[in-house]
Coordinates of C-alpha atoms and ligand atoms in Angstrom, one line a residue:
M1 CA -28.6 -7.5 34.7
L2 CA -26.2 -8.2 31.8
A3 CA -25.4 -11.6 33.1
T4 CA -28.9 -12.7 32.6
V5 CA -28.7 -12.3 28.8
E6 CA -27.0 -15.6 28.2
G7 CA -29.5 -17.5 30.3
R8 CA -32.6 -15.7 29.2
V9 CA -32.0 -16.0 25.5
A10 CA -30.8 -19.6 25.9
M11 CA -34.2 -20.5 27.5
S12 CA -35.9 -19.2 24.4
G13 CA -34.3 -22.2 22.7
S14 CA -32.8 -20.2 19.8
Q15 CA -29.1 -20.7 19.5
S16 CA -28.6 -18.1 16.8
A17 CA -30.7 -15.5 18.6
L18 CA -28.5 -16.0 21.6
R19 CA -25.3 -15.5 19.5
E20 CA -26.8 -12.4 17.8
A21 CA -27.8 -10.9 21.2
N22 CA -24.3 -11.6 22.6
R23 CA -22.6 -10.1 19.5
A24 CA -24.7 -7.0 19.8
L25 CA -24.0 -6.8 23.6
I26 CA -20.2 -7.0 23.0
V27 CA -20.2 -4.4 20.2
E28 CA -22.3 -2.1 22.3
T29 CA -20.1 -2.5 25.3
V30 CA -16.9 -1.9 23.3
H31 CA -18.5 1.2 21.7
R32 CA -19.6 2.5 25.1
H33 CA -16.2 2.0 26.8
G34 CA -14.0 2.8 23.7
G35 CA -11.6 -0.1 24.3
L36 CA -11.6 -3.1 26.7
T37 CA -9.5 -6.3 27.1
Q38 CA -11.3 -9.6 26.7
V39 CA -11.2 -10.1 30.4
E40 CA -12.7 -6.7 31.0
L41 CA -15.3 -7.4 28.4
A42 CA -16.3 -10.6 30.2
G43 CA -16.6 -8.5 33.4
A44 CA -18.7 -5.8 31.8
T45 CA -21.0 -8.2 29.9
G46 CA -21.3 -11.1 32.3
L47 CA -20.4 -13.5 29.4
S48 CA -17.8 -16.2 29.8
T49 CA -14.3 -15.5 28.5
A50 CA -14.7 -18.5 26.1
T51 CA -17.9 -16.9 24.6
I52 CA -16.1 -13.5 24.4
S53 CA -13.1 -15.0 22.7
T54 CA -15.2 -16.8 20.0
I55 CA -17.4 -13.8 19.2
V56 CA -14.4 -11.3 19.2
K57 CA -12.8 -13.6 16.6
E58 CA -15.9 -13.5 14.5
L59 CA -16.2 -9.7 14.8
L60 CA -12.5 -9.3 14.0
S61 CA -12.8 -11.2 10.7
A62 CA -16.0 -9.3 9.9
G63 CA -14.1 -6.1 10.3
V64 CA -16.4 -4.8 13.0
V65 CA -13.7 -4.7 15.8
D66 CA -9.9 -4.4 15.9
T67 CA -7.5 -5.8 18.5
R68 CA -4.2 -4.6 19.6
N69 CA -1.6 -5.8 22.1
T70 CA -1.6 -4.0 25.4
T71 CA -0.7 -4.7 29.0
R72 CA -2.9 -4.9 32.1
S73 CA -1.3 -5.1 35.5
G74 CA 2.0 -6.0 33.9
R75 CA 0.5 -8.9 31.8
R76 CA 0.0 -9.0 28.1
A77 CA -3.6 -8.6 27.0
Q78 CA -5.5 -7.8 23.8
M79 CA -7.4 -4.6 23.6
V80 CA -10.7 -4.8 21.7
T81 CA -11.8 -1.6 19.9
I82 CA -14.3 -0.7 17.2
A83 CA -12.5 -0.9 13.9
H84 CA -11.6 2.5 12.4
R85 CA -9.5 0.9 9.7
V86 CA -8.3 4.1 7.9
G87 CA -7.5 6.6 10.6
L88 CA -9.2 9.2 12.6
A89 CA -9.7 12.9 12.2
V90 CA -9.7 15.3 15.1
G91 CA -11.9 18.4 15.4
I92 CA -11.3 21.0 18.0
H93 CA -13.4 24.0 18.7
I94 CA -11.7 26.6 21.0
G95 CA -14.7 28.8 21.9
V96 CA -14.9 31.9 24.0
R97 CA -15.8 29.9 27.1
Q98 CA -15.7 26.2 26.0
L99 CA -13.3 23.7 24.5
R100 CA -14.9 20.9 22.4
V101 CA -12.9 18.0 20.9
A102 CA -14.3 15.3 18.7
L103 CA -12.9 12.3 16.9
G104 CA -14.4 11.3 13.5
D105 CA -13.7 8.2 11.4
V106 CA -13.7 7.8 7.7
S107 CA -17.4 7.3 7.5
H108 CA -17.7 10.9 9.0
E109 CA -19.1 9.5 12.2
V110 CA -18.1 11.0 15.5
V111 CA -16.7 8.2 17.6
A112 CA -15.8 10.2 20.7
E113 CA -16.5 13.7 21.9
Q114 CA -15.9 15.8 25.0
T115 CA -16.2 19.4 26.2
L116 CA -14.4 21.4 28.9
P117 CA -15.2 24.8 30.2
L118 CA -12.6 27.5 29.5
P119 CA -11.9 30.5 31.8
H120 CA -12.8 34.1 30.7
E121 CA -10.0 35.4 28.4
H122 CA -8.3 32.1 28.4
R123 CA -4.6 32.1 27.4
M124 CA -3.3 30.7 24.2
D125 CA -0.7 28.3 25.6
T126 CA -2.9 26.8 28.3
S127 CA -5.8 26.4 26.0
L128 CA -3.7 24.6 23.4
D129 CA -2.3 22.4 26.2
R130 CA -5.8 21.5 27.3
A131 CA -6.8 20.7 23.7
A132 CA -3.8 18.5 23.1
L133 CA -4.4 16.6 26.4
L134 CA -8.1 16.1 25.6
V135 CA -7.1 14.7 22.2
T136 CA -4.8 12.1 23.7
D137 CA -7.4 11.4 26.3
L138 CA -10.2 10.7 23.8
L139 CA -7.8 8.6 21.6
E140 CA -7.0 6.5 24.6
R141 CA -10.7 6.1 25.3
V142 CA -11.3 4.6 21.9
G143 CA -8.2 2.4 22.1
S144 CA -6.3 4.5 19.5
G145 CA -3.1 6.6 19.5
L146 CA -1.8 9.7 17.8
D147 CA -0.3 7.5 15.1
E148 CA -3.8 6.9 13.8
V149 CA -4.7 10.6 13.5
V150 CA -4.6 11.7 9.9
G151 CA -5.3 15.4 10.6
V152 CA -6.6 18.0 13.0
G153 CA -9.1 20.8 12.3
I154 CA -9.3 23.8 14.7
A155 CA -12.2 26.3 14.8
L156 CA -11.3 29.6 16.4
P157 CA -13.7 32.5 17.3
A158 CA -11.7 34.9 15.1
P159 CA -11.1 35.5 11.4
V160 CA -8.3 33.2 10.2
D161 CA -6.0 33.6 7.2
S162 CA -6.3 30.0 5.8
A163 CA -2.9 30.3 4.0
T164 CA -1.0 30.9 7.3
G165 CA -3.5 29.5 9.8
M166 CA -3.1 32.7 11.8
I167 CA -5.7 35.1 13.2
S168 CA -5.9 37.8 10.5
V169 CA -7.3 40.7 12.5
R170 CA -5.3 41.9 15.6
G171 CA -6.8 42.2 19.0
I172 CA -9.8 39.9 18.5
M173 CA -8.3 37.2 20.8
R174 CA -5.9 38.8 23.3
G175 CA -2.6 37.1 23.4
W176 CA -3.3 35.0 20.3
D177 CA -1.9 37.4 17.7
E178 CA 1.2 36.5 15.7
I179 CA 0.9 32.9 16.9
H180 CA 1.3 30.0 14.5
I181 CA -1.4 27.9 16.2
G182 CA -1.3 25.3 13.4
H183 CA 2.5 24.9 13.6
I184 CA 2.4 24.6 17.4
L185 CA -0.2 21.9 17.5
S186 CA 1.1 20.1 14.4
K187 CA 4.5 19.8 16.1
R188 CA 2.9 18.6 19.3
L189 CA 0.5 16.1 17.8
G190 CA 2.7 15.0 14.8
C191 CA 0.1 15.5 12.1
P192 CA -1.2 18.1 9.7
V193 CA -3.3 20.8 11.4
F194 CA -5.8 23.1 9.7
V195 CA -7.2 26.2 11.2
D196 CA -10.3 28.3 10.3
N197 CA -12.9 30.6 11.8
D198 CA -15.7 29.0 13.8
A199 CA -18.5 30.7 11.8
N200 CA -17.0 29.4 8.5
L201 CA -16.7 25.9 9.9
G202 CA -20.3 26.1 11.4
A203 CA -21.4 27.1 7.9
L204 CA -19.5 24.2 6.4
A205 CA -21.1 21.7 8.8
E206 CA -24.6 23.1 8.3
S207 CA -24.1 22.9 4.5
V208 CA -23.0 19.3 4.7
Q209 CA -25.2 17.8 7.4
G210 CA -27.5 20.5 8.7
A211 CA -30.1 23.1 7.8
S212 CA -28.4 24.5 4.7
R213 CA -27.7 21.2 3.0
F214 CA -30.5 21.7 0.5
Y215 CA -29.3 25.2 -0.5
R216 CA -26.5 26.1 -2.8
D217 CA -26.1 29.6 -1.5
S218 CA -26.6 30.3 2.2
V219 CA -25.4 32.4 5.1
F220 CA -24.8 30.9 8.5
V221 CA -25.1 33.4 11.4
R222 CA -23.5 32.5 14.6
A223 CA -25.0 34.4 17.5
S224 CA -23.0 33.6 20.6
Y225 CA -20.6 35.4 22.9
T226 CA -19.6 37.2 19.7
T227 CA -21.4 37.3 16.4
G228 CA -20.1 36.1 13.1
A229 CA -21.3 34.7 9.8
G230 CA -20.1 32.1 7.3
V231 CA -20.9 32.4 3.7
V232 CA -21.6 29.4 1.4
L233 CA -21.7 30.0 -2.3
G234 CA -22.3 27.3 -4.8
G235 CA -22.0 24.8 -2.0
Q236 CA -18.5 26.0 -1.0
V237 CA -17.5 28.2 2.0
H238 CA -16.3 31.5 0.7
P239 CA -13.7 32.7 3.3
G240 CA -12.7 35.9 1.4
F241 CA -9.2 37.1 0.6
A242 CA -8.0 37.3 4.2
G243 CA -10.6 35.0 5.8
T244 CA -12.9 37.8 7.0
A245 CA -15.9 37.3 4.7
G246 CA -19.0 37.4 6.9
E247 CA -17.2 38.9 9.8
I248 CA -20.3 40.9 10.7
G249 CA -19.4 41.2 14.4
H250 CA -17.2 44.2 13.4
V251 CA -19.7 46.1 11.3
Q252 CA -20.4 49.4 13.0
V253 CA -24.0 49.7 14.3
D254 CA -23.7 52.5 16.8
P255 CA -21.4 55.4 15.7
A256 CA -21.5 56.7 19.3
G257 CA -21.0 53.2 20.9
D258 CA -18.2 51.7 22.9
I259 CA -14.8 51.0 21.5
C260 CA -14.5 47.4 20.3
R261 CA -11.5 45.1 20.9
C262 CA -10.7 45.4 17.2
G263 CA -10.2 49.2 17.7
S264 CA -13.3 50.4 15.9
R265 CA -16.3 52.1 17.6
G266 CA -19.8 50.6 18.1
C267 CA -19.2 47.3 16.3
L268 CA -22.1 44.8 16.4
D269 CA -20.2 42.8 19.0
T270 CA -20.2 45.8 21.3
V271 CA -24.0 45.9 21.1
V272 CA -25.0 42.2 21.1
G273 CA -21.9 40.6 22.6
A274 CA -22.3 38.6 25.9
S275 CA -21.4 41.5 28.2
S276 CA -23.7 43.9 26.5
L277 CA -26.6 41.4 26.9
I278 CA -25.9 40.7 30.5
E279 CA -25.2 44.3 31.7
P280 CA -28.8 45.8 31.2
L281 CA -30.2 42.8 33.2
R282 CA -27.9 43.4 36.2
A283 CA -30.3 45.8 38.1
S284 CA -33.4 43.7 37.5
H285 CA -32.0 40.1 37.5
G286 CA -28.6 40.3 39.4
P287 CA -25.4 38.9 37.9
L288 CA -26.1 36.4 35.1
T289 CA -23.9 34.5 32.6
L290 CA -24.8 34.3 28.9
R291 CA -26.0 30.8 29.4
D292 CA -28.3 32.0 32.2
V293 CA -29.8 34.7 29.9
V294 CA -30.4 32.1 27.1
Q295 CA -31.9 29.5 29.5
R296 CA -34.2 32.1 31.1
A297 CA -35.3 33.6 27.8
A298 CA -36.1 30.1 26.6
D299 CA -38.1 29.5 29.8
G300 CA -40.1 32.7 29.1
D301 CA -38.5 35.3 31.4
A302 CA -39.7 38.5 29.8
G303 CA -36.5 40.6 30.6
C304 CA -34.1 38.0 29.2
A305 CA -36.4 37.4 26.2
R306 CA -36.4 41.1 25.5
V307 CA -32.6 41.4 25.5
V308 CA -32.4 38.4 23.1
A309 CA -35.1 39.7 20.8
D310 CA -33.5 43.1 20.6
A311 CA -30.2 41.4 19.7
G312 CA -32.1 39.5 17.0
S313 CA -33.3 42.8 15.5
T314 CA -29.8 44.3 15.5
I315 CA -28.1 41.3 14.1
G316 CA -30.9 41.0 11.4
A317 CA -30.3 44.6 10.3
V318 CA -26.6 43.7 9.6
V319 CA -27.3 40.3 8.0
A320 CA -29.6 42.1 5.6
G321 CA -26.6 43.8 4.1
L322 CA -25.0 40.4 3.5
A323 CA -28.2 39.1 2.1
I324 CA -28.5 42.0 -0.4
A325 CA -24.9 41.5 -1.5
L326 CA -25.1 37.7 -1.9
N327 CA -28.7 36.8 -2.6
P328 CA -28.6 33.6 -0.6
Q329 CA -31.5 31.1 -0.6
A330 CA -31.4 30.8 3.2
V331 CA -30.0 32.4 6.3
V332 CA -29.4 29.7 8.9
V333 CA -29.1 30.9 12.5
G334 CA -27.0 29.1 15.1
G335 CA -24.9 29.8 18.2
E336 CA -26.1 29.9 21.9
L337 CA -28.7 32.7 21.3
A338 CA -30.4 30.5 18.7
E339 CA -31.3 28.1 21.5
T340 CA -34.1 30.5 22.4
G341 CA -35.8 29.6 19.1
E342 CA -38.2 32.2 17.7
T343 CA -37.4 34.6 20.5
L344 CA -34.2 35.4 18.5
L345 CA -35.3 34.2 15.1
A346 CA -38.6 36.1 14.7
P347 CA -37.1 39.6 15.1
L348 CA -34.0 38.7 13.2
R349 CA -36.2 37.4 10.3
D350 CA -38.3 40.6 10.4
A351 CA -35.3 42.8 10.4
I352 CA -33.9 41.1 7.3
R353 CA -37.1 41.0 5.4
H354 CA -37.7 44.6 6.1
R355 CA -34.5 45.6 4.3
V356 CA -34.2 43.0 1.6
L357 CA -36.0 43.2 -1.8
L358 CA -38.8 40.7 -1.8
N359 CA -38.2 38.1 -4.4
Q360 CA -41.1 35.9 -5.6
I361 CA -38.8 33.5 -7.5
A362 CA -36.8 32.4 -4.5
P363 CA -37.9 33.9 -1.2
L364 CA -35.2 34.2 1.4
E365 CA -35.7 31.6 4.2
V366 CA -34.5 32.4 7.7
V367 CA -34.3 29.1 9.6
P368 CA -32.7 27.7 12.7
A369 CA -29.5 25.7 12.5
E370 CA -29.7 22.0 13.1
L371 CA -26.4 21.0 14.6
G372 CA -26.5 23.2 17.7
E373 CA -23.4 23.7 19.7
R374 CA -21.6 20.9 17.8
A375 CA -21.7 22.6 14.4
E376 CA -18.2 24.1 14.7
V377 CA -16.5 20.9 15.8
I378 CA -18.3 18.9 13.0
G379 CA -17.1 21.6 10.6
A380 CA -13.6 21.2 11.9
L381 CA -13.8 17.5 11.2
E382 CA -15.2 18.1 7.8
M383 CA -12.3 20.4 7.0
V384 CA -9.9 17.5 7.7
F385 CA -12.0 15.0 5.7
R386 CA -11.7 17.5 2.7
S387 CA -8.0 18.1 3.1
I388 CA -6.7 14.6 3.7
D389 CA -6.9 11.6 1.5
F390 CA -8.0 9.0 4.1
V391 CA -8.2 6.1 1.8
A392 CA -4.6 6.4 0.5
R393 CA -3.3 6.1 4.0
P394 CA -2.4 2.6 5.0
S395 CA -4.0 1.4 8.2
E396 CA -1.6 1.3 11.1
H397 CA -4.2 -0.2 13.4
S398 CA -2.6 -3.6 13.8
S399 CA 0.7 -2.0 14.9
P400 CA 1.5 -3.4 18.4
S401 CA 3.7 -0.4 19.3
E402 CA 2.7 2.1 21.8
P403 CA 1.3 5.3 20.3
G404 CA 3.7 8.2 20.1
M405 CA 2.7 10.9 22.6
G406 CA 4.4 13.9 21.0
D407 CA 6.4 16.3 23.1
Ligands
ZN1 ZN1 -15.0 45.4 16.3

């Protein structure tokens, strides 16, 4: 099909339209594949190698693509990639059951992204291994190397002391305590690594690109396998002294409840955490995952919807305390449970409004998040953009050397 472009446009008689179509085709193909040699580009587009060569030269001088030397089947070749010019940032979200890695360029655009499932109670060393491998994989896909990475941001489902990059409350992620996650990955990837809590980074992302971008003061609630919140005051994320601001998952909601992994009794997480949502459905629905519950609730299953709605009420009651303390303009709700829409949101909103002073000047909005499951990784990228001076860094893109792979 691609091969017909040259002929079809040529028959229309417009030489410049033909050239424009071929340029667009080449850019789109490079973008889709990440990086291709000129011979591979000819194969993928159906254009002649002479046409490819001419257009790549034009695109190179226009700064649209970059080329670097590589080898194919032992022969020297030129790899064509989309130009990044001033380095790439890496965002990593190590979730409870999923790993997500994204590469972002200086224009804050995500140029590559991938997710992998993680096993229950995944181990620190294997998870960091997977993250590092996925980073090098994605870099290769866009024709880049670790030498072009200016910084890495990591989102973790636990409170993090931003000064040390370590988890600041013991027991929340088993086997991850006392571990210098930032140091380990920084040594391995050879660049600065920044670590923060996933709710804080979700809050950052939503405040820059998402639902809270029009508000100065907002609270981002992340209702997922565990529940957390990120606080944005005056447009800045407020992490608190030890990074635990908004850590609502460990507010006691049931004094007679189960013991939480943090050591307290009846924390919000023990009532609305994944296993507590799944368990009451076992007799009626059989074994389910959290994703099943969310999907079925969204599809209108009454039992699953009830579990999610009750969780919304319970979370809302706790968020009300935050709202009273902070007087935000908006509460933005994200995380897996928010995929059920008003099933979660309506009871959560009611529970907050029930407990918060009504304010005619600035009524509190309770709205869905806009970035979905990508919020945390986008926040991790944003953390790097804010911490690293991209522009001051010289481009190493034309370097013909093989990228360093770390150890
Ligand atoms: Zn707890």
